[in-house]
């Protein structure tokens, strides 16, 4: 079916990107259609409906962000069993790298970020659910890494930390976009301190309990 042609869909998403980057999160669907040289009904037809267009934009950009974050927190997995000081140092380096990449990405694509997380998610419940699922999948993946590397002592705890860390970084990044006067490095180090402290606190309690048994 011509309405679902992947090359045409890609060209329409390119047009949407240009308009959103140029006009910001309030970019209209009419402007996107005009940029593509078509009408709004035809624009929607290529994606099923308006929600489908939003979801296609989310998949294009949020999945790209996740792919760029993945090496930072998952690329250093190994079979060795370092001591806690070494593990904490490695966690700090990896957290700093991953958070810096994330903040750089949302800062460089501010209008797209606000369009997807604020405009589209606010006006479309299906899109909101889709975005929540994408973010949740990253929390689950991070939880799996924390469990596999035994950063957290049990799988449930690893999932709690994975979702907590992802949510914390996302909401803090959202705040930081509204406060450009705050130095990025200060935001990064503050988040890294919380992550390392959360893991250190739990590891310290586990070691203390083991020593008493």
mmCIF file of C-alpha atoms in Angstrom:
data_model
loop_
_atom_site.group_PDB
_atom_site.id
_atom_site.type_symbol
_atom_site.label_atom_id
_atom_site.label_comp_id
_atom_site.label_asym_id
_atom_site.label_seq_id
_atom_site.Cartn_x
_atom_site.Cartn_y
_atom_site.Cartn_z
ATOM 1 C CA UNK A 1 0.000 0.000 0.000
ATOM 2 C CA UNK A 2 1.508 3.337 -1.102
ATOM 3 C CA UNK A 3 0.379 5.069 2.092
ATOM 4 C CA UNK A 4 2.739 2.877 4.111
ATOM 5 C CA UNK A 5 5.748 3.160 1.763
ATOM 6 C CA UNK A 6 8.824 3.285 4.045
ATOM 7 C CA UNK A 7 10.751 5.767 1.897
ATOM 8 C CA UNK A 8 7.782 8.124 1.799
ATOM 9 C CA UNK A 9 7.270 7.797 5.548
ATOM 10 C CA UNK A 10 10.937 8.588 6.109
ATOM 11 C CA UNK A 11 10.668 11.707 3.944
ATOM 12 C CA UNK A 12 7.596 12.843 5.892
ATOM 13 C CA UNK A 13 9.393 12.338 9.198
ATOM 14 C CA UNK A 14 12.300 14.366 7.822
ATOM 15 C CA UNK A 15 9.833 17.158 7.054
ATOM 16 C CA UNK A 16 8.399 16.931 10.582
ATOM 17 C CA UNK A 17 11.909 17.124 12.041
ATOM 18 C CA UNK A 18 12.695 20.260 10.056
ATOM 19 C CA UNK A 19 9.529 22.036 11.141
ATOM 20 C CA UNK A 20 9.881 21.068 14.821
ATOM 21 C CA UNK A 21 13.545 22.106 14.900
ATOM 22 C CA UNK A 22 12.649 25.404 13.236
ATOM 23 C CA UNK A 23 9.404 26.286 15.010
ATOM 24 C CA UNK A 24 9.746 24.503 18.350
ATOM 25 C CA UNK A 25 7.407 22.195 20.270
ATOM 26 C CA UNK A 26 4.292 24.125 19.199
ATOM 27 C CA UNK A 27 4.885 23.309 15.535
ATOM 28 C CA UNK A 28 1.525 22.621 13.887
ATOM 29 C CA UNK A 29 0.518 19.582 11.900
ATOM 30 C CA UNK A 30 -0.526 21.943 9.106
ATOM 31 C CA UNK A 31 3.014 23.343 8.950
ATOM 32 C CA UNK A 32 4.466 19.819 8.815
ATOM 33 C CA UNK A 33 2.090 18.858 6.008
ATOM 34 C CA UNK A 34 2.931 22.045 4.105
ATOM 35 C CA UNK A 35 6.643 21.350 4.498
ATOM 36 C CA UNK A 36 6.051 17.924 2.944
ATOM 37 C CA UNK A 37 3.881 19.382 0.172
ATOM 38 C CA UNK A 38 0.717 17.516 1.197
ATOM 39 C CA UNK A 39 -2.447 18.054 3.254
ATOM 40 C CA UNK A 40 -2.956 17.013 6.876
ATOM 41 C CA UNK A 41 -5.301 14.111 6.052
ATOM 42 C CA UNK A 42 -2.724 12.684 3.652
ATOM 43 C CA UNK A 43 0.018 13.169 6.256
ATOM 44 C CA UNK A 44 -1.973 11.215 8.829
ATOM 45 C CA UNK A 45 -2.878 8.537 6.304
ATOM 46 C CA UNK A 46 0.782 7.567 5.951
ATOM 47 C CA UNK A 47 0.934 6.799 9.693
ATOM 48 C CA UNK A 48 -2.587 5.554 10.305
ATOM 49 C CA UNK A 49 -3.554 8.650 12.301
ATOM 50 C CA UNK A 50 -2.063 11.523 14.282
ATOM 51 C CA UNK A 51 -1.017 9.206 17.119
ATOM 52 C CA UNK A 52 0.818 7.050 14.610
ATOM 53 C CA UNK A 53 2.808 10.065 13.420
ATOM 54 C CA UNK A 54 3.737 10.960 16.996
ATOM 55 C CA UNK A 55 4.792 7.388 17.736
ATOM 56 C CA UNK A 56 6.892 7.200 14.578
ATOM 57 C CA UNK A 57 8.728 10.365 15.628
ATOM 58 C CA UNK A 58 9.241 8.947 19.112
ATOM 59 C CA UNK A 59 10.620 5.682 17.762
ATOM 60 C CA UNK A 60 12.945 7.554 15.440
ATOM 61 C CA UNK A 61 14.432 9.794 18.114
ATOM 62 C CA UNK A 62 13.982 8.134 21.513
ATOM 63 C CA UNK A 63 15.252 4.779 20.272
ATOM 64 C CA UNK A 64 18.247 6.591 18.780
ATOM 65 C CA UNK A 65 18.970 8.191 22.153
ATOM 66 C CA UNK A 66 18.687 4.830 23.910
ATOM 67 C CA UNK A 67 21.081 3.274 21.390
ATOM 68 C CA UNK A 68 23.629 5.995 22.099
ATOM 69 C CA UNK A 69 23.266 5.610 25.868
ATOM 70 C CA UNK A 70 23.583 1.814 25.873
ATOM 71 C CA UNK A 71 27.389 1.594 25.437
ATOM 72 C CA UNK A 72 27.927 3.905 28.399
ATOM 73 C CA UNK A 73 26.230 1.711 30.986
ATOM 74 C CA UNK A 74 26.405 -1.716 29.372
ATOM 75 C CA UNK A 75 29.661 -1.740 27.454
ATOM 76 C CA UNK A 76 31.972 -2.530 30.335
ATOM 77 C CA UNK A 77 30.369 -5.771 31.515
ATOM 78 C CA UNK A 78 32.988 -8.404 32.342
ATOM 79 C CA UNK A 79 33.398 -11.625 34.255
ATOM 80 C CA UNK A 80 35.891 -10.232 36.732
ATOM 81 C CA UNK A 81 34.861 -9.551 40.321
ATOM 82 C CA UNK A 82 36.475 -6.260 41.381
ATOM 83 C CA UNK A 83 36.622 -5.041 44.934
ATOM 84 C CA UNK A 84 34.008 -2.510 46.011
ATOM 85 C CA UNK A 85 36.319 0.512 45.654
ATOM 86 C CA UNK A 86 37.146 -0.477 42.077
ATOM 87 C CA UNK A 87 33.500 -1.225 41.290
ATOM 88 C CA UNK A 88 32.376 2.124 42.702
ATOM 89 C CA UNK A 89 35.016 3.941 40.663
ATOM 90 C CA UNK A 90 33.911 2.105 37.505
ATOM 91 C CA UNK A 91 30.264 2.908 38.247
ATOM 92 C CA UNK A 92 31.119 6.590 38.686
ATOM 93 C CA UNK A 93 32.962 6.732 35.365
ATOM 94 C CA UNK A 94 30.208 4.922 33.485
ATOM 95 C CA UNK A 95 27.428 6.965 35.077
ATOM 96 C CA UNK A 96 29.250 10.200 34.286
ATOM 97 C CA UNK A 97 29.781 9.166 30.669
ATOM 98 C CA UNK A 98 26.174 8.063 30.150
ATOM 99 C CA UNK A 99 24.604 11.108 31.806
ATOM 100 C CA UNK A 100 26.855 13.494 29.881
ATOM 101 C CA UNK A 101 25.844 11.876 26.585
ATOM 102 C CA UNK A 102 22.163 12.137 27.538
ATOM 103 C CA UNK A 103 22.327 15.809 28.531
ATOM 104 C CA UNK A 104 24.275 16.664 25.387
ATOM 105 C CA UNK A 105 21.660 14.918 23.231
ATOM 106 C CA UNK A 106 18.618 16.615 24.746
ATOM 107 C CA UNK A 107 20.364 19.987 24.766
ATOM 108 C CA UNK A 108 21.296 19.684 21.088
ATOM 109 C CA UNK A 109 17.737 18.564 20.223
ATOM 110 C CA UNK A 110 15.802 20.715 22.672
ATOM 111 C CA UNK A 111 12.805 21.389 20.432
ATOM 112 C CA UNK A 112 12.357 17.722 19.497
ATOM 113 C CA UNK A 113 12.683 16.688 23.150
ATOM 114 C CA UNK A 114 10.011 19.165 24.249
ATOM 115 C CA UNK A 115 7.735 18.224 21.363
ATOM 116 C CA UNK A 116 7.855 14.520 22.227
ATOM 117 C CA UNK A 117 7.887 14.623 26.033
ATOM 118 C CA UNK A 118 5.664 17.649 26.584
ATOM 119 C CA UNK A 119 3.528 18.617 23.588
ATOM 120 C CA UNK A 120 2.744 15.232 22.026
ATOM 121 C CA UNK A 121 2.587 13.289 25.288
ATOM 122 C CA UNK A 122 0.291 15.866 26.868
ATOM 123 C CA UNK A 123 -2.277 15.936 24.079
ATOM 124 C CA UNK A 124 -2.352 12.248 23.121
ATOM 125 C CA UNK A 125 -2.878 9.457 25.656
ATOM 126 C CA UNK A 126 -1.647 6.763 23.288
ATOM 127 C CA UNK A 127 1.553 8.698 22.721
ATOM 128 C CA UNK A 128 1.973 9.184 26.464
ATOM 129 C CA UNK A 129 1.729 5.435 26.993
ATOM 130 C CA UNK A 130 4.190 4.828 24.179
ATOM 131 C CA UNK A 131 6.754 7.231 25.648
ATOM 132 C CA UNK A 132 6.313 5.699 29.096
ATOM 133 C CA UNK A 133 6.978 2.255 27.631
ATOM 134 C CA UNK A 134 10.156 3.439 25.907
ATOM 135 C CA UNK A 135 11.529 4.986 29.100
ATOM 136 C CA UNK A 136 10.490 1.937 31.132
ATOM 137 C CA UNK A 137 12.345 -0.350 28.726
ATOM 138 C CA UNK A 138 15.538 1.589 29.394
ATOM 139 C CA UNK A 139 15.005 1.249 33.159
ATOM 140 C CA UNK A 140 14.507 -2.499 32.766
ATOM 141 C CA UNK A 141 17.636 -2.797 30.647
ATOM 142 C CA UNK A 142 19.711 -0.840 33.156
ATOM 143 C CA UNK A 143 18.286 -2.963 35.972
ATOM 144 C CA UNK A 144 19.380 -6.053 34.089
ATOM 145 C CA UNK A 145 22.922 -4.700 33.781
ATOM 146 C CA UNK A 146 23.051 -3.867 37.515
ATOM 147 C CA UNK A 147 21.875 -7.387 38.338
ATOM 148 C CA UNK A 148 24.252 -9.102 35.906
ATOM 149 C CA UNK A 149 27.236 -7.213 37.282
ATOM 150 C CA UNK A 150 26.065 -7.708 40.868
ATOM 151 C CA UNK A 151 26.047 -3.981 41.498
ATOM 152 C CA UNK A 152 22.772 -4.685 43.292
ATOM 153 C CA UNK A 153 22.522 -7.821 45.473
ATOM 154 C CA UNK A 154 19.235 -9.165 44.074
ATOM 155 C CA UNK A 155 17.209 -8.778 40.845
ATOM 156 C CA UNK A 156 14.318 -6.841 42.372
ATOM 157 C CA UNK A 157 16.662 -4.320 43.946
ATOM 158 C CA UNK A 158 18.486 -3.992 40.623
ATOM 159 C CA UNK A 159 15.213 -3.198 38.837
ATOM 160 C CA UNK A 160 14.243 -0.640 41.480
ATOM 161 C CA UNK A 161 17.593 1.098 41.084
ATOM 162 C CA UNK A 162 17.511 0.885 37.287
ATOM 163 C CA UNK A 163 14.113 2.563 37.042
ATOM 164 C CA UNK A 164 14.975 5.077 39.760
ATOM 165 C CA UNK A 165 18.199 6.125 38.048
ATOM 166 C CA UNK A 166 16.568 6.502 34.628
ATOM 167 C CA UNK A 167 13.659 8.505 36.049
ATOM 168 C CA UNK A 168 15.967 10.722 38.078
ATOM 169 C CA UNK A 169 18.201 11.536 35.124
ATOM 170 C CA UNK A 170 15.241 12.215 32.834
ATOM 171 C CA UNK A 171 13.439 14.575 35.208
ATOM 172 C CA UNK A 172 16.655 16.354 36.181
ATOM 173 C CA UNK A 173 17.531 16.793 32.526
ATOM 174 C CA UNK A 174 14.072 18.255 31.953
ATOM 175 C CA UNK A 175 14.702 20.751 34.762
ATOM 176 C CA UNK A 176 18.164 21.584 33.451
ATOM 177 C CA UNK A 177 16.788 22.531 30.016
ATOM 178 C CA UNK A 178 14.768 25.222 31.811
ATOM 179 C CA UNK A 179 17.866 26.461 33.679
ATOM 180 C CA UNK A 180 20.634 26.907 31.100
ATOM 181 C CA UNK A 181 22.550 29.048 33.577
ATOM 182 C CA UNK A 182 23.396 25.901 35.554
ATOM 183 C CA UNK A 183 26.671 24.353 34.460
ATOM 184 C CA UNK A 184 26.206 20.945 32.882
ATOM 185 C CA UNK A 185 29.154 19.470 34.780
ATOM 186 C CA UNK A 186 27.530 20.425 38.083
ATOM 187 C CA UNK A 187 24.326 18.642 37.091
ATOM 188 C CA UNK A 188 26.249 15.553 35.962
ATOM 189 C CA UNK A 189 28.308 15.294 39.147
ATOM 190 C CA UNK A 190 25.243 15.774 41.326
ATOM 191 C CA UNK A 191 23.462 12.901 39.600
ATOM 192 C CA UNK A 192 26.558 10.690 39.700
ATOM 193 C CA UNK A 193 26.940 11.325 43.449
ATOM 194 C CA UNK A 194 23.362 10.168 44.074
ATOM 195 C CA UNK A 195 23.789 7.027 41.987
ATOM 196 C CA UNK A 196 27.060 5.998 43.634
ATOM 197 C CA UNK A 197 25.700 6.817 47.094
ATOM 198 C CA UNK A 198 22.612 4.668 46.491
ATOM 199 C CA UNK A 199 24.729 1.689 45.480
ATOM 200 C CA UNK A 200 27.306 2.292 48.241
ATOM 201 C CA UNK A 201 24.622 2.511 50.918
ATOM 202 C CA UNK A 202 23.090 -0.787 49.907
ATOM 203 C CA UNK A 203 26.479 -2.515 49.576
ATOM 204 C CA UNK A 204 27.515 -1.227 52.967
ATOM 205 C CA UNK A 205 24.359 -2.576 54.597
ATOM 206 C CA UNK A 206 24.836 -5.958 52.911
ATOM 207 C CA UNK A 207 28.446 -6.185 54.083
ATOM 208 C CA UNK A 208 27.469 -5.213 57.611
ATOM 209 C CA UNK A 209 24.734 -7.875 57.705
ATOM 210 C CA UNK A 210 27.139 -10.510 56.397
ATOM 211 C CA UNK A 211 29.648 -9.600 59.080
ATOM 212 C CA UNK A 212 27.060 -10.070 61.816
ATOM 213 C CA UNK A 213 25.902 -13.467 60.563
#
